[in-house]
Coordinates of C-alpha atoms in Angstrom, one line a residue:
M1 CA 0.2 34.8 -23.4
T2 CA -1.7 32.5 -21.0
S3 CA -1.1 33.4 -17.4
P4 CA 0.1 30.6 -15.0
A5 CA -3.3 30.8 -13.1
T6 CA -5.3 30.5 -16.4
F7 CA -3.2 27.6 -17.6
S8 CA -3.5 25.8 -14.3
A9 CA -7.2 26.1 -14.5
I10 CA -7.3 24.8 -18.1
S11 CA -4.9 21.9 -17.3
N12 CA -7.3 20.8 -14.5
V13 CA -10.1 20.3 -17.1
I14 CA -10.6 16.7 -18.2
G15 CA -9.1 16.4 -21.7
G16 CA -7.3 19.7 -21.4
P17 CA -3.6 20.4 -22.0
V18 CA -1.1 18.7 -19.8
P19 CA 1.4 20.9 -17.9
D20 CA 5.0 20.4 -18.8
E21 CA 6.3 20.9 -15.3
S22 CA 5.2 21.5 -11.7
R23 CA 4.9 25.0 -10.3
Q24 CA 8.0 26.0 -8.5
G25 CA 8.8 28.5 -5.7
R26 CA 6.8 30.0 -2.9
L27 CA 6.2 33.6 -4.0
R28 CA 2.5 33.0 -4.2
Q29 CA 2.2 30.6 -1.3
R30 CA -0.7 31.1 1.1
Y31 CA -0.3 31.2 4.9
D32 CA -2.9 31.5 7.6
A33 CA -2.9 34.2 10.3
S34 CA -0.7 32.1 12.5
G35 CA 1.9 31.6 9.8
A36 CA 1.0 28.0 9.0
R37 CA 1.5 27.0 5.3
L38 CA -1.7 26.1 3.5
V39 CA -1.7 23.0 1.5
A40 CA -4.3 21.3 -0.8
G41 CA -4.4 17.7 -2.1
C42 CA -6.6 14.8 -3.2
I43 CA -7.3 11.2 -2.6
P44 CA -8.0 10.0 -6.2
V45 CA -10.4 7.1 -6.4
R46 CA -12.2 5.0 -9.1
F47 CA -14.6 2.1 -9.0
S48 CA -13.9 -1.1 -10.9
G49 CA -17.6 -2.0 -11.3
C50 CA -21.0 -0.2 -11.6
V51 CA -21.7 -0.6 -7.9
Q52 CA -20.0 2.1 -5.8
S53 CA -19.0 -0.1 -2.8
Y54 CA -15.8 -0.5 -0.9
Q55 CA -15.3 -3.9 -2.5
H56 CA -14.9 -2.2 -5.9
V57 CA -13.1 1.0 -5.0
Q58 CA -9.4 1.6 -6.0
V59 CA -7.3 4.4 -4.5
C60 CA -4.5 6.1 -6.4
M61 CA -1.2 6.8 -4.5
V62 CA 2.2 7.9 -5.6
T63 CA 5.7 7.1 -4.4
S64 CA 7.3 9.6 -2.1
T65 CA 10.3 11.5 -3.5
S66 CA 12.0 11.6 -0.1
G67 CA 12.0 8.0 1.0
N68 CA 10.0 4.8 1.1
G69 CA 6.3 4.7 1.4
L70 CA 3.2 5.9 -0.6
V71 CA 1.5 9.2 -0.3
F72 CA -1.5 11.1 -1.7
P73 CA -0.8 14.0 -4.1
K74 CA -0.7 17.4 -2.3
G75 CA 1.2 20.7 -2.3
G76 CA 1.1 24.4 -1.7
W77 CA -2.1 26.4 -2.1
E78 CA -1.2 29.6 -4.0
D79 CA -2.9 33.0 -3.9
D80 CA -4.0 33.0 -7.5
E81 CA -6.2 29.9 -7.3
S82 CA -9.0 28.4 -5.3
V83 CA -8.4 25.6 -2.8
E84 CA -10.2 23.2 -5.2
S85 CA -8.0 24.3 -8.1
A86 CA -4.9 23.9 -6.0
A87 CA -5.9 20.4 -5.1
Q88 CA -6.6 19.5 -8.7
R89 CA -3.4 21.0 -10.0
E90 CA -1.2 19.2 -7.4
T91 CA -3.0 15.9 -8.3
V92 CA -2.3 16.4 -12.0
E93 CA 1.4 17.4 -11.3
E94 CA 2.2 14.5 -8.9
A95 CA -0.2 11.7 -10.0
G96 CA -1.2 12.5 -13.5
V97 CA -4.9 12.0 -13.0
R98 CA -7.8 14.3 -13.5
G99 CA -11.5 14.1 -12.4
V100 CA -14.3 15.6 -10.4
L101 CA -14.0 16.6 -6.7
E102 CA -16.5 15.7 -4.1
D103 CA -18.4 18.8 -3.0
S104 CA -16.8 19.3 0.4
P105 CA -13.3 18.5 1.6
L106 CA -12.7 15.7 4.1
G107 CA -11.3 18.2 6.5
V108 CA -8.2 20.3 7.2
F109 CA -5.3 18.2 8.6
L110 CA -2.5 19.7 10.6
F111 CA 1.0 18.3 10.3
A112 CA 4.6 19.5 10.7
S113 CA 6.9 19.2 7.8
G114 CA 10.7 19.0 8.2
K115 CA 11.0 20.6 4.8
H116 CA 9.6 24.0 6.0
V117 CA 11.2 24.8 9.3
A118 CA 11.3 28.3 10.7
G119 CA 14.2 30.3 9.3
S120 CA 14.9 28.0 6.4
A121 CA 14.8 29.8 3.0
G122 CA 12.6 28.5 0.3
S123 CA 13.5 28.5 -3.4
D124 CA 12.3 32.1 -3.6
G125 CA 14.3 33.2 -0.6
S126 CA 11.2 33.4 1.7
D127 CA 11.1 31.7 5.1
G128 CA 9.1 28.5 5.6
A129 CA 6.2 28.3 8.0
P130 CA 7.2 28.7 11.7
G131 CA 8.1 25.2 13.0
G132 CA 7.2 23.7 9.7
R133 CA 3.5 23.9 10.5
C134 CA 1.1 23.1 7.6
K135 CA -2.7 22.9 7.2
A136 CA -3.8 20.5 4.4
Y137 CA -7.2 20.7 2.8
M138 CA -7.9 17.2 1.5
F139 CA -10.5 16.3 -1.2
V140 CA -11.7 13.1 -2.8
M141 CA -11.3 13.1 -6.6
H142 CA -13.3 10.7 -8.7
V143 CA -10.9 10.0 -11.5
A144 CA -12.1 10.3 -15.1
E145 CA -8.7 10.6 -16.9
E146 CA -5.4 8.9 -16.3
L147 CA -2.5 10.6 -18.2
P148 CA 0.3 8.5 -19.7
S149 CA 2.8 11.2 -18.9
W150 CA 2.7 14.0 -16.3
P151 CA 5.1 16.6 -14.8
E152 CA 6.5 14.4 -12.0
S153 CA 6.2 11.0 -13.8
R154 CA 10.0 10.7 -13.8
D155 CA 10.2 11.1 -10.1
R156 CA 7.0 9.3 -8.9
Q157 CA 5.4 6.0 -9.6
R158 CA 1.6 5.9 -9.7
I159 CA 0.0 2.9 -7.9
W160 CA -3.7 1.8 -7.7
C161 CA -4.6 -0.2 -4.6
S162 CA -7.5 -1.2 -2.3
I163 CA -8.6 1.0 0.6
S164 CA -7.1 -1.5 3.0
E165 CA -3.7 -1.6 1.2
A166 CA -3.7 2.2 0.9
S167 CA -4.3 2.5 4.7
R168 CA -1.6 0.0 5.4
R169 CA 1.1 1.5 3.1
C170 CA 0.3 5.2 3.7
K171 CA 3.5 6.9 4.8
H172 CA 2.0 9.7 6.9
P173 CA -0.6 9.2 9.7
W174 CA -2.5 12.4 8.8
M175 CA -3.0 11.2 5.3
R176 CA -4.2 7.8 6.6
E177 CA -6.7 9.7 8.8
A178 CA -8.0 11.6 5.7
L179 CA -8.6 8.3 4.0
H180 CA -10.4 7.0 7.1
A181 CA -12.5 10.1 7.1
W182 CA -13.7 9.3 3.6
V183 CA -14.4 5.7 4.7
R184 CA -16.6 7.0 7.5
R185 CA -18.3 9.4 5.2
N186 CA -19.5 6.5 3.1
G187 CA -20.5 4.3 6.0
W188 CA -17.8 1.8 5.4
Q189 CA -16.6 1.6 9.1
V190 CA -16.4 -2.2 8.8
L191 CA -13.1 -1.6 6.9
L192 CA -11.7 0.3 9.9
L193 CA -12.8 -2.4 12.3
E194 CA -11.1 -5.0 10.1
A195 CA -7.9 -2.9 10.1
G196 CA -8.1 -2.5 13.9
A197 CA -8.8 1.2 13.7
T198 CA -11.5 2.9 15.8
A199 CA -14.8 3.3 14.0
N200 CA -15.7 6.4 15.9
G201 CA -12.8 8.5 14.7
G202 CA -10.3 7.9 17.5
A203 CA -7.3 8.9 15.5
A204 CA -7.9 12.6 16.0
A205 CA -4.4 13.3 17.3
A206 CA -1.9 10.7 16.1
V207 CA 1.6 11.8 16.9
G208 CA 4.7 10.2 15.4
A209 CA 7.8 10.7 13.3
T210 CA 8.3 9.5 9.8
A211 CA 11.4 8.7 7.9
N212 CA 11.6 12.1 6.0
G213 CA 11.3 14.3 9.1
H214 CA 7.5 14.8 9.0
A215 CA 6.2 15.0 12.6
A216 CA 2.7 13.9 12.0
V217 CA 0.0 15.5 14.1
A218 CA -3.3 14.6 12.4
V219 CA -6.0 17.0 13.7
P220 CA -8.9 17.0 11.2
V221 CA -11.1 20.1 11.2
V222 CA -13.8 21.2 8.8
P223 CA -13.4 24.7 7.2
V224 CA -16.3 27.1 7.9
A225 CA -15.0 30.1 6.1
V226 CA -11.8 31.0 4.2
E227 CA -11.1 34.8 4.0
A228 CA -9.4 36.5 1.1
G229 CA -6.2 36.8 3.0
G230 CA -6.0 33.1 3.6
Q231 CA -7.2 33.1 7.3
V232 CA -9.0 30.0 8.1
V233 CA -11.9 29.8 10.5
S234 CA -12.7 26.2 11.4
E235 CA -14.5 23.9 13.8
P236 CA -13.4 20.4 15.0
L237 CA -14.5 17.2 13.3
V238 CA -15.6 14.2 15.1
G239 CA -14.4 11.1 13.3
G240 CA -14.2 12.9 9.9
L241 CA -17.7 14.3 10.2
A242 CA -18.9 17.7 11.5
A243 CA -19.9 17.7 15.1
G244 CA -23.6 17.9 14.2
S245 CA -23.2 14.6 12.3
V246 CA -22.4 12.5 15.3
V247 CA -25.9 11.1 15.5
G248 CA -25.7 10.0 11.8
L249 CA -22.4 8.2 12.5
Q250 CA -24.0 6.4 15.5
Q251 CA -26.9 5.3 13.3
Q252 CA -24.5 4.0 10.7
Q253 CA -22.6 2.0 13.3
Q254 CA -25.9 0.5 14.6
Q255 CA -26.9 -0.5 11.1
L256 CA -23.5 -2.2 10.6
Q257 CA -24.0 -4.2 13.8
E258 CA -27.5 -5.3 12.8

């Protein structure tokens, strides 16, 4: 019999079997040393032409199951999988797309979820993260396969849109900041300027409340090491880039102005 971990790994492979249902329960859920729930997800993208430019990129989003708005696929990182496998699995389950992840995550984004408040029992009887605190590792996935049916296809609608539309319709501020981090990674800050966002990463601590109880506190950080027990050691990002890359960001901005 194929173990859940093995099947998840196989189902992440392009052309592999499609899982019948999403993983349920929190028995294998990872938490960091402070008790924050660890989450993994993807921003799925594809290019409509041969040139990989922001004019040709399309972003995949899904409808939220708890209200209006669009979100990127994400979910709990479990202890029998790598963070990359968790991000791919959640993307297959929620959006029904598979592909190749970029080498490094966009960062780790902190947010508070109303679904996981302290003292509230999960489906397995365990307590949620204290205060509903979560740390989300977000990756970019270059989509190679779009499935006609997937585990949550009855509950979610898959939508492809431009970067600008994705930024405008994104339900959670921390997810929007993850998208902006990818924009900055590619030197497309002109999109942020057009949208009225700061090109130097000013949205490092956006605080607000969303319709489904998510108190969004987007604080992007880059993981330096992830220990076996799930403890995360990290350093701050500056505008979606490691602190040592600030010079590169300034050079990109100067090139745009020229």
